[in-house]
Amino acid sequence: MLQGKHIVLGICGGIAAYKTVSLLRLLTKAGAEVQVVMTPAAKEFITPVTLSSLSRKPVVSEFFTANTGEWHSHVDLGLWADLMVIAPATASTIAKMAHGVADNMLVTTYLSAKEHVIIAPAMDLDMYRHPTTQRNLAILAGDGVGIVEATSGQLASGLEGKGRMAEPEDIFEHIRDYFDCGGCLSGRKVLITAGPTYEKLDPVRFIGNYSSGKMGFSLAEELASRGADVTLITGPVSLQCHNAAIRRVDVESANEMYDAVRNVFPSCDIAIFAAAVADYRPKNYVEAKIKREKMEEAVIELVRNPDIAAECGKIKREGQITVGFALETDNGLASAKKKLAAKNLDFVVLNTLQDKGAGFRTDTNRITIVRDTEELTFPLKDKRQVAADIADAIEASITHDLN
Ligand code: C5P
């Protein structure tokens, strides 16, 4: 599967380093040529002899071999690698990578790597959720580093929580997906809508909804980190883009969003409609603030907004991939299937408000990806991880079409 692929496997000083032996075994069994690079601290957790025996190459850890004075070239390693994987990636190495602190062979090799880099963070739960670590991870994601999220469970400290390194099989799966797809999102034009829309009533009031935009923004970051050329059209949210390559267009109302989408949709390869677009807007905009004392009861007349996803479905070109969302409170699957057909979508990402931790204003989501032939249900995950699952499904469909 990975025959002839050159992989630099970076190992940092964390207890999860013992699991990296299994990852190395999976990689070499699949035919990859692996060069292990360890931080000095990693050698306290696992012996270089184990790793060099399995990789059939001397492990590199220092800039020089002490007794021979031989210099190890991080630049050559960076050029040699088709992929660099760092597992476990500790808080300290993540911080050094984010800020270019090249004080060991591993980080220096990272800075010289020409191809994609994937990291599998592992640390104690407090270190993992610390704002500094989260900020550094966001910087790396913005720089295009693939992140195989840490999982939740029992940690070496005895505490329970998020921070366990993903299992070697899962990291291997990411690596295989990367090579299978051959970076197939790279250079693809992706349009994403995100956030709520605000429909103005008067100068100080609007009709809106609780959408935070987190799902759409996570998708934008995830696809940009996979090399896609992303345009993010967003309603009013309080989120920032981390990846400088994301083109952000801010809009307020459904009509403004529709106008912005119409400019971009015809030339995009993939469109993901993650915005919670208001279905209706006030029929009349009142120029001056509506006065309360004038009325006992108020009726607002509404008119329909354009269904952006459905309108794009009508002009969709052969080969364009479109993805919609369905947030349902009941009969989820049936409604999702109806939307798939009615809006001419390739996938509908279904989430129901009945699932705790799913839907609006949460950091997590539990989704089912609905296609005309199958449904894929995932457990409750971080929105960034959910975005990775959606990106995987899109990549799989591109790879399928290419074959
Ligand atoms: O019909 P419903 O609103 O449930 O459909 C949800 C999907 O359609 C989402 O992908 C949403 O972004 C999109 N949509 C849209 N324009 C609308 C309403 C929904 O693009 N006016």
CSV table of C-alpha atoms and ligand atoms in Angstrom, one decimal, residues 193 254 257 272-280 304-311 323-328 339 343 345 348-349, ligand 1:
chain,number,residue,atom,x,y,z
A,193,THR,CA,-21.2,29.0,3.8
A,254,ALA,CA,-29.7,35.7,3.3
A,257,MET,CA,-25.2,35.5,1.2
A,272,ILE,CA,-20.6,23.0,1.5
A,273,PHE,CA,-23.7,24.8,2.7
A,274,ALA,CA,-23.2,24.9,6.5
A,275,ALA,CA,-24.9,28.2,7.1
A,276,ALA,CA,-28.2,28.4,9.0
A,277,VAL,CA,-29.9,30.6,6.5
A,278,ALA,CA,-33.1,32.3,7.7
A,279,ASP,CA,-36.0,30.9,5.6
A,280,TYR,CA,-37.9,34.2,5.8
A,304,ARG,CA,-39.4,33.8,1.7
A,305,ASN,CA,-35.7,34.0,1.3
A,306,PRO,CA,-33.9,32.2,-1.5
A,307,ASP,CA,-32.9,28.6,-0.7
A,308,ILE,CA,-29.2,29.1,-1.6
A,309,ALA,CA,-28.4,25.4,-1.6
A,310,ALA,CA,-31.4,24.5,-3.8
A,311,GLU,CA,-30.7,27.3,-6.2
A,323,VAL,CA,-22.9,19.1,0.6
A,324,GLY,CA,-25.8,20.3,2.7
A,325,PHE,CA,-26.6,20.1,6.4
A,326,ALA,CA,-29.8,19.1,8.0
A,327,LEU,CA,-30.5,20.0,11.6
A,328,GLU,CA,-33.6,18.1,12.6
A,339,LYS,CA,-33.2,17.3,1.1
A,343,LYS,CA,-31.4,20.3,-3.4
A,345,LEU,CA,-26.8,17.4,-3.1
A,348,VAL,CA,-26.4,15.6,3.6
A,349,VAL,CA,-24.8,15.9,7.0
B,1,C5P,O1,-34.2,23.0,4.3
B,1,C5P,P1,-33.2,23.2,5.4
B,1,C5P,O2,-33.0,24.6,5.8
B,1,C5P,O3,-33.2,22.3,6.5
B,1,C5P,O4,-31.8,22.8,4.6
B,1,C5P,C1,-30.6,23.0,5.2
B,1,C5P,C2,-29.5,23.1,4.2
B,1,C5P,O5,-29.9,24.0,3.1
B,1,C5P,C3,-28.3,23.6,4.7
B,1,C5P,O6,-27.2,23.0,4.0
B,1,C5P,C4,-28.4,25.1,4.5
B,1,C5P,O7,-27.1,25.7,4.5
B,1,C5P,C5,-29.1,25.2,3.2
B,1,C5P,N1,-30.0,26.3,3.0
B,1,C5P,C6,-29.6,27.3,2.2
B,1,C5P,N2,-30.5,28.4,2.0
B,1,C5P,C7,-31.6,28.5,2.7
B,1,C5P,C8,-32.0,27.5,3.6
B,1,C5P,C9,-31.1,26.4,3.7
B,1,C5P,O8,-28.6,27.3,1.6
B,1,C5P,N3,-32.4,29.5,2.5
